[in-house]
mmCIF file of C-alpha atoms in Angstrom:
data_model
loop_
_atom_site.group_PDB
_atom_site.id
_atom_site.type_symbol
_atom_site.label_atom_id
_atom_site.label_comp_id
_atom_site.label_asym_id
_atom_site.label_seq_id
_atom_site.Cartn_x
_atom_site.Cartn_y
_atom_site.Cartn_z
ATOM 1 C CA UNK A 720 -0.108 0.008 -0.118
ATOM 2 C CA UNK A 721 1.367 3.474 -0.945
ATOM 3 C CA UNK A 722 2.361 5.685 1.893
ATOM 4 C CA UNK A 723 -0.094 8.286 3.179
ATOM 5 C CA UNK A 724 0.216 11.760 2.034
ATOM 6 C CA UNK A 725 -0.085 14.371 4.811
ATOM 7 C CA UNK A 726 -0.294 17.108 2.688
ATOM 8 C CA UNK A 727 -3.927 18.906 3.333
ATOM 9 C CA UNK A 728 -6.638 18.415 1.045
ATOM 10 C CA UNK A 729 -10.346 19.684 0.890
ATOM 11 C CA UNK A 730 -12.604 17.072 2.457
ATOM 12 C CA UNK A 731 -16.337 18.441 1.062
ATOM 13 C CA UNK A 732 -19.636 17.036 0.260
ATOM 14 C CA UNK A 733 -19.556 16.834 -3.843
ATOM 15 C CA UNK A 734 -23.115 15.704 -5.494
ATOM 16 C CA UNK A 735 -23.888 15.351 -9.169
ATOM 17 C CA UNK A 736 -26.927 17.573 -10.312
ATOM 18 C CA UNK A 737 -28.867 16.126 -13.033
ATOM 19 C CA UNK A 738 -31.722 17.349 -15.315
ATOM 20 C CA UNK A 739 -34.980 16.214 -16.293
ATOM 21 C CA UNK A 740 -33.510 13.617 -18.625
ATOM 22 C CA UNK A 741 -31.054 12.366 -15.840
ATOM 23 C CA UNK A 742 -28.260 14.000 -17.634
ATOM 24 C CA UNK A 743 -25.452 15.732 -15.474
ATOM 25 C CA UNK A 744 -25.443 19.404 -15.743
ATOM 26 C CA UNK A 745 -23.557 20.224 -12.498
ATOM 27 C CA UNK A 746 -21.570 19.154 -9.311
ATOM 28 C CA UNK A 747 -22.298 20.845 -6.171
ATOM 29 C CA UNK A 748 -20.113 21.562 -3.479
ATOM 30 C CA UNK A 749 -20.941 22.165 0.043
ATOM 31 C CA UNK A 750 -19.371 25.101 1.506
ATOM 32 C CA UNK A 751 -21.872 25.992 4.390
ATOM 33 C CA UNK A 752 -21.256 26.455 8.070
ATOM 34 C CA UNK A 753 -20.551 22.185 8.424
ATOM 35 C CA UNK A 754 -17.424 22.687 5.831
ATOM 36 C CA UNK A 755 -15.189 25.097 8.173
ATOM 37 C CA UNK A 756 -13.169 27.746 7.100
ATOM 38 C CA UNK A 757 -10.336 25.506 6.380
ATOM 39 C CA UNK A 758 -11.819 23.180 4.131
ATOM 40 C CA UNK A 759 -12.961 26.371 2.088
ATOM 41 C CA UNK A 760 -9.406 27.467 2.110
ATOM 42 C CA UNK A 761 -8.561 23.963 0.650
ATOM 43 C CA UNK A 762 -10.748 24.040 -2.100
ATOM 44 C CA UNK A 763 -9.410 27.270 -3.186
ATOM 45 C CA UNK A 764 -6.275 25.735 -3.946
ATOM 46 C CA UNK A 765 -7.762 22.923 -5.700
ATOM 47 C CA UNK A 766 -10.357 24.744 -7.522
ATOM 48 C CA UNK A 767 -8.501 25.189 -10.981
ATOM 49 C CA UNK A 768 -8.355 21.416 -11.059
ATOM 50 C CA UNK A 769 -11.378 20.560 -10.098
ATOM 51 C CA UNK A 770 -13.116 22.639 -12.795
ATOM 52 C CA UNK A 771 -11.141 21.140 -15.374
ATOM 53 C CA UNK A 772 -11.897 17.687 -14.046
ATOM 54 C CA UNK A 773 -15.618 18.593 -14.136
ATOM 55 C CA UNK A 774 -15.858 20.326 -17.555
ATOM 56 C CA UNK A 775 -18.026 21.296 -19.496
ATOM 57 C CA UNK A 776 -20.427 20.881 -15.993
ATOM 58 C CA UNK A 777 -20.785 23.750 -14.164
ATOM 59 C CA UNK A 778 -19.633 23.966 -10.478
ATOM 60 C CA UNK A 779 -22.602 24.926 -7.815
ATOM 61 C CA UNK A 780 -21.447 26.163 -4.518
ATOM 62 C CA UNK A 781 -23.878 26.042 -1.756
ATOM 63 C CA UNK A 782 -22.916 28.801 0.809
ATOM 64 C CA UNK A 783 -24.205 30.672 3.971
ATOM 65 C CA UNK A 784 -23.666 33.580 2.916
ATOM 66 C CA UNK A 785 -22.132 35.972 0.364
ATOM 67 C CA UNK A 786 -19.218 37.110 2.794
ATOM 68 C CA UNK A 787 -17.808 33.704 1.959
ATOM 69 C CA UNK A 788 -16.907 34.659 -1.456
ATOM 70 C CA UNK A 789 -13.602 36.654 -0.548
ATOM 71 C CA UNK A 790 -11.593 38.391 -3.171
ATOM 72 C CA UNK A 791 -9.047 35.160 -3.530
ATOM 73 C CA UNK A 792 -11.970 32.893 -3.823
ATOM 74 C CA UNK A 793 -13.836 34.628 -6.366
ATOM 75 C CA UNK A 794 -10.847 35.192 -8.278
ATOM 76 C CA UNK A 795 -10.715 31.287 -8.662
ATOM 77 C CA UNK A 796 -14.907 31.120 -9.568
ATOM 78 C CA UNK A 797 -15.100 32.184 -13.312
ATOM 79 C CA UNK A 798 -18.731 33.410 -13.559
ATOM 80 C CA UNK A 799 -19.400 31.170 -16.626
ATOM 81 C CA UNK A 800 -18.631 27.931 -14.827
ATOM 82 C CA UNK A 801 -19.803 28.956 -11.261
ATOM 83 C CA UNK A 802 -23.394 28.913 -10.051
ATOM 84 C CA UNK A 803 -24.124 30.241 -6.328
ATOM 85 C CA UNK A 804 -26.656 28.996 -4.266
ATOM 86 C CA UNK A 805 -26.706 31.408 -1.445
ATOM 87 C CA UNK A 806 -29.257 31.186 1.705
ATOM 88 C CA UNK A 807 -31.837 33.333 1.320
ATOM 89 C CA UNK A 808 -31.680 34.250 5.008
ATOM 90 C CA UNK A 809 -28.363 36.164 4.459
ATOM 91 C CA UNK A 810 -30.552 38.999 2.850
ATOM 92 C CA UNK A 811 -31.401 40.256 6.385
ATOM 93 C CA UNK A 812 -27.738 40.895 6.642
ATOM 94 C CA UNK A 813 -26.419 44.436 6.163
ATOM 95 C CA UNK A 814 -25.393 44.691 2.545
ATOM 96 C CA UNK A 815 -26.316 41.395 1.721
ATOM 97 C CA UNK A 816 -28.629 42.215 -0.713
ATOM 98 C CA UNK A 817 -26.334 44.648 -2.241
ATOM 99 C CA UNK A 818 -23.365 42.068 -2.522
ATOM 100 C CA UNK A 819 -25.619 39.650 -4.280
ATOM 101 C CA UNK A 820 -26.735 42.376 -6.828
ATOM 102 C CA UNK A 821 -23.072 42.864 -7.813
ATOM 103 C CA UNK A 822 -22.352 39.400 -7.746
ATOM 104 C CA UNK A 823 -25.152 39.207 -10.470
ATOM 105 C CA UNK A 824 -23.793 42.214 -12.413
ATOM 106 C CA UNK A 825 -20.308 40.578 -12.562
ATOM 107 C CA UNK A 826 -22.479 37.275 -14.500
ATOM 108 C CA UNK A 827 -22.756 34.893 -11.924
ATOM 109 C CA UNK A 828 -25.746 33.004 -11.783
ATOM 110 C CA UNK A 829 -27.430 33.260 -8.314
ATOM 111 C CA UNK A 830 -30.004 30.991 -6.402
ATOM 112 C CA UNK A 831 -31.435 31.968 -3.234
ATOM 113 C CA UNK A 832 -31.513 28.836 -0.838
ATOM 114 C CA UNK A 833 -34.797 28.599 1.255
ATOM 115 C CA UNK A 834 -37.246 31.066 2.101
ATOM 116 C CA UNK A 835 -36.965 34.748 2.067
ATOM 117 C CA UNK A 836 -37.144 36.029 5.467
ATOM 118 C CA UNK A 837 -40.229 37.874 6.577
ATOM 119 C CA UNK A 838 -40.350 41.791 5.794
ATOM 120 C CA UNK A 839 -37.582 41.442 3.716
ATOM 121 C CA UNK A 840 -37.954 42.052 -0.087
ATOM 122 C CA UNK A 841 -36.772 39.542 -2.847
ATOM 123 C CA UNK A 842 -34.234 41.303 -5.148
ATOM 124 C CA UNK A 843 -35.717 41.855 -8.349
ATOM 125 C CA UNK A 844 -32.986 40.398 -10.643
ATOM 126 C CA UNK A 845 -32.445 36.948 -8.179
ATOM 127 C CA UNK A 846 -35.269 34.931 -9.322
ATOM 128 C CA UNK A 847 -33.748 31.216 -9.029
ATOM 129 C CA UNK A 848 -34.375 29.238 -6.753
ATOM 130 C CA UNK A 849 -32.674 26.597 -4.255
ATOM 131 C CA UNK A 850 -34.331 24.019 -2.133
ATOM 132 C CA UNK A 851 -33.863 21.567 0.267
ATOM 133 C CA UNK A 852 -36.298 18.990 -0.515
ATOM 134 C CA UNK A 853 -35.644 16.213 1.648
ATOM 135 C CA UNK A 854 -37.866 13.872 3.380
ATOM 136 C CA UNK A 855 -38.592 16.289 6.356
ATOM 137 C CA UNK A 856 -39.491 19.133 4.036
ATOM 138 C CA UNK A 857 -42.811 19.663 2.796
ATOM 139 C CA UNK A 858 -43.840 18.641 -0.717
ATOM 140 C CA UNK A 859 -43.445 21.657 -3.073
ATOM 141 C CA UNK A 860 -46.666 23.541 -4.708
ATOM 142 C CA UNK A 861 -47.204 22.200 -8.186
ATOM 143 C CA UNK A 862 -46.467 25.099 -10.672
ATOM 144 C CA UNK A 863 -45.256 27.308 -7.896
ATOM 145 C CA UNK A 864 -41.842 28.333 -9.737
ATOM 146 C CA UNK A 865 -43.131 28.321 -13.233
ATOM 147 C CA UNK A 866 -43.491 32.055 -13.109
ATOM 148 C CA UNK A 867 -39.523 32.550 -11.721
ATOM 149 C CA UNK A 868 -36.585 32.268 -14.117
ATOM 150 C CA UNK A 869 -34.315 29.172 -13.463
ATOM 151 C CA UNK A 870 -32.917 26.984 -13.168
ATOM 152 C CA UNK A 871 -34.414 25.923 -9.792
ATOM 153 C CA UNK A 872 -32.413 23.497 -7.737
ATOM 154 C CA UNK A 873 -34.218 20.792 -5.593
ATOM 155 C CA UNK A 874 -31.614 18.828 -3.551
ATOM 156 C CA UNK A 875 -31.538 15.878 -1.008
ATOM 157 C CA UNK A 876 -34.268 14.267 -3.242
ATOM 158 C CA UNK A 877 -35.021 10.682 -1.641
ATOM 159 C CA UNK A 878 -37.512 9.142 -3.866
ATOM 160 C CA UNK A 879 -39.026 9.323 -7.423
ATOM 161 C CA UNK A 880 -42.281 10.632 -5.590
ATOM 162 C CA UNK A 881 -40.676 13.429 -4.534
ATOM 163 C CA UNK A 882 -38.787 13.903 -7.688
ATOM 164 C CA UNK A 883 -41.850 14.357 -9.589
ATOM 165 C CA UNK A 884 -43.778 16.730 -7.195
ATOM 166 C CA UNK A 885 -40.273 18.792 -7.415
ATOM 167 C CA UNK A 886 -40.676 18.629 -11.578
ATOM 168 C CA UNK A 887 -44.441 19.584 -11.239
ATOM 169 C CA UNK A 888 -43.276 22.396 -9.247
ATOM 170 C CA UNK A 889 -40.839 23.838 -11.775
ATOM 171 C CA UNK A 890 -37.474 22.778 -10.819
ATOM 172 C CA UNK A 891 -35.665 21.590 -13.716
ATOM 173 C CA UNK A 892 -32.258 20.785 -11.849
ATOM 174 C CA UNK A 893 -32.405 17.792 -9.456
ATOM 175 C CA UNK A 894 -29.952 16.061 -6.527
ATOM 176 C CA UNK A 895 -30.295 13.513 -3.780
ATOM 177 C CA UNK A 896 -30.269 9.718 -3.368
ATOM 178 C CA UNK A 897 -33.572 9.253 -5.413
ATOM 179 C CA UNK A 898 -31.805 7.107 -8.137
ATOM 180 C CA UNK A 899 -30.968 4.454 -5.558
ATOM 181 C CA UNK A 900 -34.488 3.924 -4.735
ATOM 182 C CA UNK A 901 -37.016 1.528 -6.201
ATOM 183 C CA UNK A 902 -39.014 3.344 -9.050
ATOM 184 C CA UNK A 903 -36.318 5.699 -10.026
ATOM 185 C CA UNK A 904 -35.169 3.888 -13.152
ATOM 186 C CA UNK A 905 -38.551 2.739 -14.219
ATOM 187 C CA UNK A 906 -39.490 -1.006 -13.854
ATOM 188 C CA UNK A 907 -36.851 -3.517 -13.059
ATOM 189 C CA UNK A 908 -36.522 -6.361 -15.688
ATOM 190 C CA UNK A 909 -38.933 -8.995 -14.844
ATOM 191 C CA UNK A 910 -38.644 -13.067 -15.292
ATOM 192 C CA UNK A 911 -36.940 -14.326 -18.469
ATOM 193 C CA UNK A 912 -35.195 -11.561 -19.227
ATOM 194 C CA UNK A 913 -33.082 -11.456 -16.062
ATOM 195 C CA UNK A 914 -31.623 -14.414 -16.825
ATOM 196 C CA UNK A 915 -29.806 -13.378 -20.161
ATOM 197 C CA UNK A 916 -28.664 -10.328 -17.827
ATOM 198 C CA UNK A 917 -27.189 -12.387 -15.388
ATOM 199 C CA UNK A 918 -25.687 -14.673 -17.766
ATOM 200 C CA UNK A 919 -23.780 -12.081 -19.169
ATOM 201 C CA UNK A 920 -22.588 -10.838 -15.596
ATOM 202 C CA UNK A 921 -21.487 -14.183 -15.054
ATOM 203 C CA UNK A 922 -19.279 -14.431 -18.505
ATOM 204 C CA UNK A 923 -17.630 -10.842 -17.796
ATOM 205 C CA UNK A 924 -16.761 -11.916 -14.271
ATOM 206 C CA UNK A 925 -15.214 -15.396 -15.355
ATOM 207 C CA UNK A 926 -13.010 -14.066 -17.964
ATOM 208 C CA UNK A 927 -15.461 -15.981 -20.506
ATOM 209 C CA UNK A 928 -14.190 -16.216 -24.311
ATOM 210 C CA UNK A 929 -14.873 -13.390 -26.808
ATOM 211 C CA UNK A 930 -17.226 -15.430 -28.836
ATOM 212 C CA UNK A 931 -19.623 -16.458 -25.767
ATOM 213 C CA UNK A 932 -19.796 -12.723 -25.391
ATOM 214 C CA UNK A 933 -20.910 -12.072 -28.756
ATOM 215 C CA UNK A 934 -23.388 -14.965 -28.711
ATOM 216 C CA UNK A 935 -25.083 -13.345 -25.718
ATOM 217 C CA UNK A 936 -25.031 -9.910 -26.973
ATOM 218 C CA UNK A 937 -26.929 -11.246 -29.749
ATOM 219 C CA UNK A 938 -29.922 -12.388 -28.072
ATOM 220 C CA UNK A 939 -30.056 -8.874 -26.002
ATOM 221 C CA UNK A 940 -30.898 -5.873 -28.586
ATOM 222 C CA UNK A 941 -30.990 -3.075 -26.602
ATOM 223 C CA UNK A 942 -27.675 -4.162 -25.054
ATOM 224 C CA UNK A 943 -26.244 -4.629 -28.295
ATOM 225 C CA UNK A 944 -27.459 -1.316 -29.488
ATOM 226 C CA UNK A 945 -25.897 0.367 -27.112
ATOM 227 C CA UNK A 946 -22.755 -1.389 -27.239
ATOM 228 C CA UNK A 947 -22.284 -0.615 -31.203
ATOM 229 C CA UNK A 948 -23.457 3.584 -30.223
ATOM 230 C CA UNK A 949 -20.567 3.453 -27.941
ATOM 231 C CA UNK A 950 -17.667 2.127 -30.005
ATOM 232 C CA UNK A 951 -19.178 4.391 -32.961
ATOM 233 C CA UNK A 952 -19.253 7.534 -30.885
ATOM 234 C CA UNK A 953 -16.814 10.393 -30.526
ATOM 235 C CA UNK A 954 -14.966 8.586 -27.404
ATOM 236 C CA UNK A 955 -13.151 6.167 -29.887
ATOM 237 C CA UNK A 956 -12.617 8.569 -33.047
ATOM 238 C CA UNK A 957 -12.708 5.462 -35.317
ATOM 239 C CA UNK A 958 -12.687 6.246 -39.087
ATOM 240 C CA UNK A 959 -14.705 3.022 -40.053
ATOM 241 C CA UNK A 960 -17.951 2.568 -38.972
ATOM 242 C CA UNK A 961 -18.400 -0.588 -36.519
ATOM 243 C CA UNK A 962 -21.254 -2.981 -37.443
ATOM 244 C CA UNK A 963 -20.235 -6.188 -35.563
ATOM 245 C CA UNK A 964 -19.810 -7.450 -31.992
ATOM 246 C CA UNK A 965 -16.401 -9.002 -33.179
ATOM 247 C CA UNK A 966 -15.279 -5.674 -34.690
ATOM 248 C CA UNK A 967 -16.601 -3.985 -31.522
ATOM 249 C CA UNK A 968 -14.470 -6.659 -29.255
ATOM 250 C CA UNK A 969 -11.289 -5.772 -31.583
ATOM 251 C CA UNK A 970 -11.435 -2.175 -31.474
ATOM 252 C CA UNK A 971 -11.880 -2.023 -27.591
ATOM 253 C CA UNK A 972 -9.655 -4.957 -26.568
ATOM 254 C CA UNK A 973 -10.427 -7.513 -24.065
ATOM 255 C CA UNK A 974 -10.143 -5.567 -21.073
ATOM 256 C CA UNK A 975 -12.094 -2.248 -22.048
ATOM 257 C CA UNK A 976 -14.731 -4.500 -23.834
ATOM 258 C CA UNK A 977 -15.514 -6.273 -20.050
ATOM 259 C CA UNK A 978 -15.301 -2.521 -18.515
ATOM 260 C CA UNK A 979 -17.577 -0.924 -21.192
ATOM 261 C CA UNK A 980 -20.077 -3.802 -20.651
ATOM 262 C CA UNK A 981 -20.365 -3.751 -17.072
ATOM 263 C CA UNK A 982 -21.462 -0.138 -17.576
ATOM 264 C CA UNK A 983 -24.000 -0.898 -20.194
ATOM 265 C CA UNK A 984 -25.612 -3.036 -18.333
ATOM 266 C CA UNK A 985 -27.064 0.053 -16.649
ATOM 267 C CA UNK A 986 -27.916 1.424 -20.137
ATOM 268 C CA UNK A 987 -31.000 -0.204 -20.833
ATOM 269 C CA UNK A 988 -33.709 2.334 -21.133
ATOM 270 C CA UNK A 989 -35.683 3.428 -24.292
ATOM 271 C CA UNK A 990 -33.250 4.911 -26.571
ATOM 272 C CA UNK A 991 -35.769 7.998 -26.865
ATOM 273 C CA UNK A 992 -36.508 8.365 -23.071
ATOM 274 C CA UNK A 993 -34.214 9.358 -20.084
ATOM 275 C CA UNK A 994 -30.983 8.157 -19.349
ATOM 276 C CA UNK A 995 -30.609 5.793 -16.362
ATOM 277 C CA UNK A 996 -29.549 7.776 -13.627
ATOM 278 C CA UNK A 997 -27.814 4.756 -12.226
ATOM 279 C CA UNK A 998 -25.269 4.539 -15.077
ATOM 280 C CA UNK A 999 -22.813 7.358 -14.467
ATOM 281 C CA UNK A 1000 -22.997 6.574 -10.416
ATOM 282 C CA UNK A 1001 -21.959 3.286 -11.273
ATOM 283 C CA UNK A 1002 -19.116 4.716 -13.420
ATOM 284 C CA UNK A 1003 -18.200 7.243 -10.478
ATOM 285 C CA UNK A 1004 -17.988 4.100 -8.171
ATOM 286 C CA UNK A 1005 -15.999 1.638 -10.563
ATOM 287 C CA UNK A 1006 -13.651 4.271 -11.262
ATOM 288 C CA UNK A 1007 -13.167 5.911 -7.750
ATOM 289 C CA UNK A 1008 -12.285 2.199 -6.505
ATOM 290 C CA UNK A 1009 -10.084 1.603 -9.525
ATOM 291 C CA UNK A 1010 -8.168 4.524 -8.745
ATOM 292 C CA UNK A 1011 -7.672 3.977 -5.053
ATOM 293 C CA UNK A 1012 -6.382 0.910 -5.978
ATOM 294 C CA UNK A 1013 -3.756 2.225 -8.445
ATOM 295 C CA UNK A 1014 -2.706 4.646 -5.798
ATOM 296 C CA UNK A 1015 -2.396 1.928 -3.423
ATOM 297 C CA UNK A 1016 0.065 -0.185 -5.974
ATOM 298 C CA UNK A 1017 -2.586 -2.777 -6.885
ATOM 299 C CA UNK A 1018 -1.867 -4.797 -9.988
ATOM 300 C CA UNK A 1019 -3.982 -4.234 -13.039
ATOM 301 C CA UNK A 1020 -6.165 -7.707 -12.318
ATOM 302 C CA UNK A 1021 -6.498 -5.802 -8.843
ATOM 303 C CA UNK A 1022 -7.407 -2.858 -10.257
ATOM 304 C CA UNK A 1023 -10.190 -4.577 -12.902
ATOM 305 C CA UNK A 1024 -11.769 -6.271 -9.845
ATOM 306 C CA UNK A 1025 -11.788 -3.094 -7.877
ATOM 307 C CA UNK A 1026 -13.414 -1.489 -10.975
ATOM 308 C CA UNK A 1027 -15.855 -4.472 -11.050
ATOM 309 C CA UNK A 1028 -16.814 -4.382 -7.562
ATOM 310 C CA UNK A 1029 -17.721 -0.477 -8.016
ATOM 311 C CA UNK A 1030 -19.852 -1.118 -11.211
ATOM 312 C CA UNK A 1031 -21.804 -3.997 -9.891
ATOM 313 C CA UNK A 1032 -22.613 -2.241 -6.558
ATOM 314 C CA UNK A 1033 -25.594 -0.873 -7.911
ATOM 315 C CA UNK A 1034 -27.217 -4.294 -9.469
ATOM 316 C CA UNK A 1035 -29.709 -4.371 -6.747
ATOM 317 C CA UNK A 1036 -31.567 -1.192 -7.757
ATOM 318 C CA UNK A 1037 -31.063 -1.892 -11.413
ATOM 319 C CA UNK A 1038 -32.706 -5.569 -11.508
ATOM 320 C CA UNK A 1039 -34.781 -5.341 -8.733
ATOM 321 C CA UNK A 1040 -33.089 -8.505 -6.665
ATOM 322 C CA UNK A 1041 -31.142 -8.597 -3.647
ATOM 323 C CA UNK A 1042 -27.301 -8.750 -3.655
ATOM 324 C CA UNK A 1043 -27.015 -12.406 -2.307
ATOM 325 C CA UNK A 1044 -29.253 -13.593 -5.258
ATOM 326 C CA UNK A 1045 -27.226 -11.660 -7.717
ATOM 327 C CA UNK A 1046 -23.602 -12.667 -6.471
ATOM 328 C CA UNK A 1047 -24.795 -16.471 -6.148
ATOM 329 C CA UNK A 1048 -25.086 -16.545 -10.061
ATOM 330 C CA UNK A 1049 -21.503 -14.537 -10.410
ATOM 331 C CA UNK A 1050 -18.917 -16.527 -8.997
ATOM 332 C CA UNK A 1051 -16.967 -13.802 -7.745
ATOM 333 C CA UNK A 1052 -13.620 -13.799 -6.064
ATOM 334 C CA UNK A 1053 -14.293 -14.028 -2.459
ATOM 335 C CA UNK A 1054 -13.345 -10.499 -1.414
ATOM 336 C CA UNK A 1055 -15.235 -8.877 -3.964
ATOM 337 C CA UNK A 1056 -18.176 -10.937 -2.828
ATOM 338 C CA UNK A 1057 -17.432 -9.797 0.918
ATOM 339 C CA UNK A 1058 -17.280 -6.195 -0.175
ATOM 340 C CA UNK A 1059 -20.928 -6.166 -2.366
ATOM 341 C CA UNK A 1060 -22.692 -8.492 0.075
ATOM 342 C CA UNK A 1061 -21.275 -7.334 3.618
ATOM 343 C CA UNK A 1062 -19.086 -4.209 2.716
ATOM 344 C CA UNK A 1063 -16.229 -6.165 4.193
ATOM 345 C CA UNK A 1064 -12.393 -6.013 3.660
ATOM 346 C CA UNK A 1065 -10.643 -2.890 1.841
ATOM 347 C CA UNK A 1066 -13.106 -2.621 -0.988
ATOM 348 C CA UNK A 1067 -15.957 -2.806 1.123
ATOM 349 C CA UNK A 1068 -14.571 0.054 3.844
ATOM 350 C CA UNK A 1069 -13.644 2.108 0.587
ATOM 351 C CA UNK A 1070 -17.421 1.489 -1.175
ATOM 352 C CA UNK A 1071 -18.958 2.418 2.213
ATOM 353 C CA UNK A 1072 -17.015 5.773 2.113
ATOM 354 C CA UNK A 1073 -18.194 6.422 -1.390
ATOM 355 C CA UNK A 1074 -21.898 5.657 -0.627
ATOM 356 C CA UNK A 1075 -21.735 7.686 2.517
ATOM 357 C CA UNK A 1076 -23.880 10.966 2.335
ATOM 358 C CA UNK A 1077 -21.505 12.656 4.622
ATOM 359 C CA UNK A 1078 -17.732 14.164 4.277
ATOM 360 C CA UNK A 1079 -15.413 11.139 5.615
ATOM 361 C CA UNK A 1080 -13.459 12.230 8.594
ATOM 362 C CA UNK A 1081 -9.720 11.888 8.774
ATOM 363 C CA UNK A 1082 -10.217 8.847 10.729
ATOM 364 C CA UNK A 1083 -12.919 7.329 8.598
ATOM 365 C CA UNK A 1084 -10.194 7.555 5.846
ATOM 366 C CA UNK A 1085 -7.415 6.186 7.953
ATOM 367 C CA UNK A 1086 -9.908 2.966 8.377
ATOM 368 C CA UNK A 1087 -9.998 2.316 4.536
ATOM 369 C CA UNK A 1088 -6.021 3.069 4.422
ATOM 370 C CA UNK A 1089 -6.624 6.434 2.794
ATOM 371 C CA UNK A 1090 -5.714 9.946 3.357
ATOM 372 C CA UNK A 1091 -7.337 13.202 1.919
ATOM 373 C CA UNK A 1092 -5.032 13.362 -1.054
ATOM 374 C CA UNK A 1093 -5.777 10.168 -2.190
ATOM 375 C CA UNK A 1094 -9.641 10.824 -1.423
ATOM 376 C CA UNK A 1095 -9.463 13.979 -3.605
ATOM 377 C CA UNK A 1096 -7.355 12.680 -6.341
ATOM 378 C CA UNK A 1097 -9.489 9.914 -6.893
ATOM 379 C CA UNK A 1098 -12.745 11.819 -6.549
ATOM 380 C CA UNK A 1099 -11.663 14.191 -9.594
ATOM 381 C CA UNK A 1100 -10.667 11.221 -11.764
ATOM 382 C CA UNK A 1101 -14.193 9.503 -10.730
ATOM 383 C CA UNK A 1102 -16.349 12.517 -11.759
ATOM 384 C CA UNK A 1103 -14.041 12.837 -14.864
ATOM 385 C CA UNK A 1104 -14.585 9.462 -16.037
ATOM 386 C CA UNK A 1105 -18.217 9.286 -15.018
ATOM 387 C CA UNK A 1106 -19.076 12.398 -16.649
ATOM 388 C CA UNK A 1107 -17.454 11.354 -19.870
ATOM 389 C CA UNK A 1108 -19.208 8.098 -19.890
ATOM 390 C CA UNK A 1109 -22.588 9.721 -19.196
ATOM 391 C CA UNK A 1110 -22.022 11.521 -22.523
ATOM 392 C CA UNK A 1111 -21.234 8.648 -24.630
ATOM 393 C CA UNK A 1112 -23.680 5.887 -23.544
#
């Protein structure tokens, strides 16, 4: 395992923000009171790298007051790439409304987060809204935001029902754990359609011959469509159109073929409908676990298994089956099974950190054999990879 890096790096909550078609449009960073001034300062140092990693997505900063936007911080925040969601309660502070107006004039998109204080007028040019729409909040009123110029952000959305309510209210940007809940991805595959899907996973997990993969792909029209669409996309920039699975396997190579098929399992929705919200999340988990393994000095086969663990960790909500049923048909290595079933071992501990909706403490990182530097770098790599997957699959 690589030596731990004691250089300080930011530990902040980072969440993807999607539009109504489940396409990622921004990444939010929570810099409100819980983040601490030290973390904001560390983020300032790393902002250029962050914006480069998540391009072309916007970066949305959740802030308590405009006073947090010091001149050095603003100098690192290009208005074309940064959205500011600032607590509406700050409007009651002296000079806050004027400061927000100045930021708006400088080209920043500003969302007022929460209710405007009683007796305080909403500035006429600040019409964007952000709302905590978590389980404890009241459901938004249908059509309530349609008269206000957006985009409007609803965050901490926990399930598909609240997601629909937010969309009906006029929100157009969404964030939260809803992709992991039943109903967020449409109906799970039923009956016989589960069998070829699990058979494909078993072949991938056990290094099957390419001809076996090709035969099974021919039985799955939707998955076949997505594979050929992928290899003909700008991601591979080939001059000759790929029309067969044999060509696709030759172009991608055995290792990359396995990786893309693991992710393409999540691209099983109607080609003309919304994207599967689990796809970029699976890519995110897979890429981060792989990068952490690489930072440790893991061999290529170990990195592949780490990638597989992240990719397969979302099969429960995808298939509507228990993980023990899924794993039973895959014949995975014991440490991968332990990670998926019990979040045990090094892979399991790291998967727990990725799944958690909290900022990992230095103690939590240390328990997983990590430091802030490796965590930050793996996050940037993973978001960059997941963004590219979402744009090409």
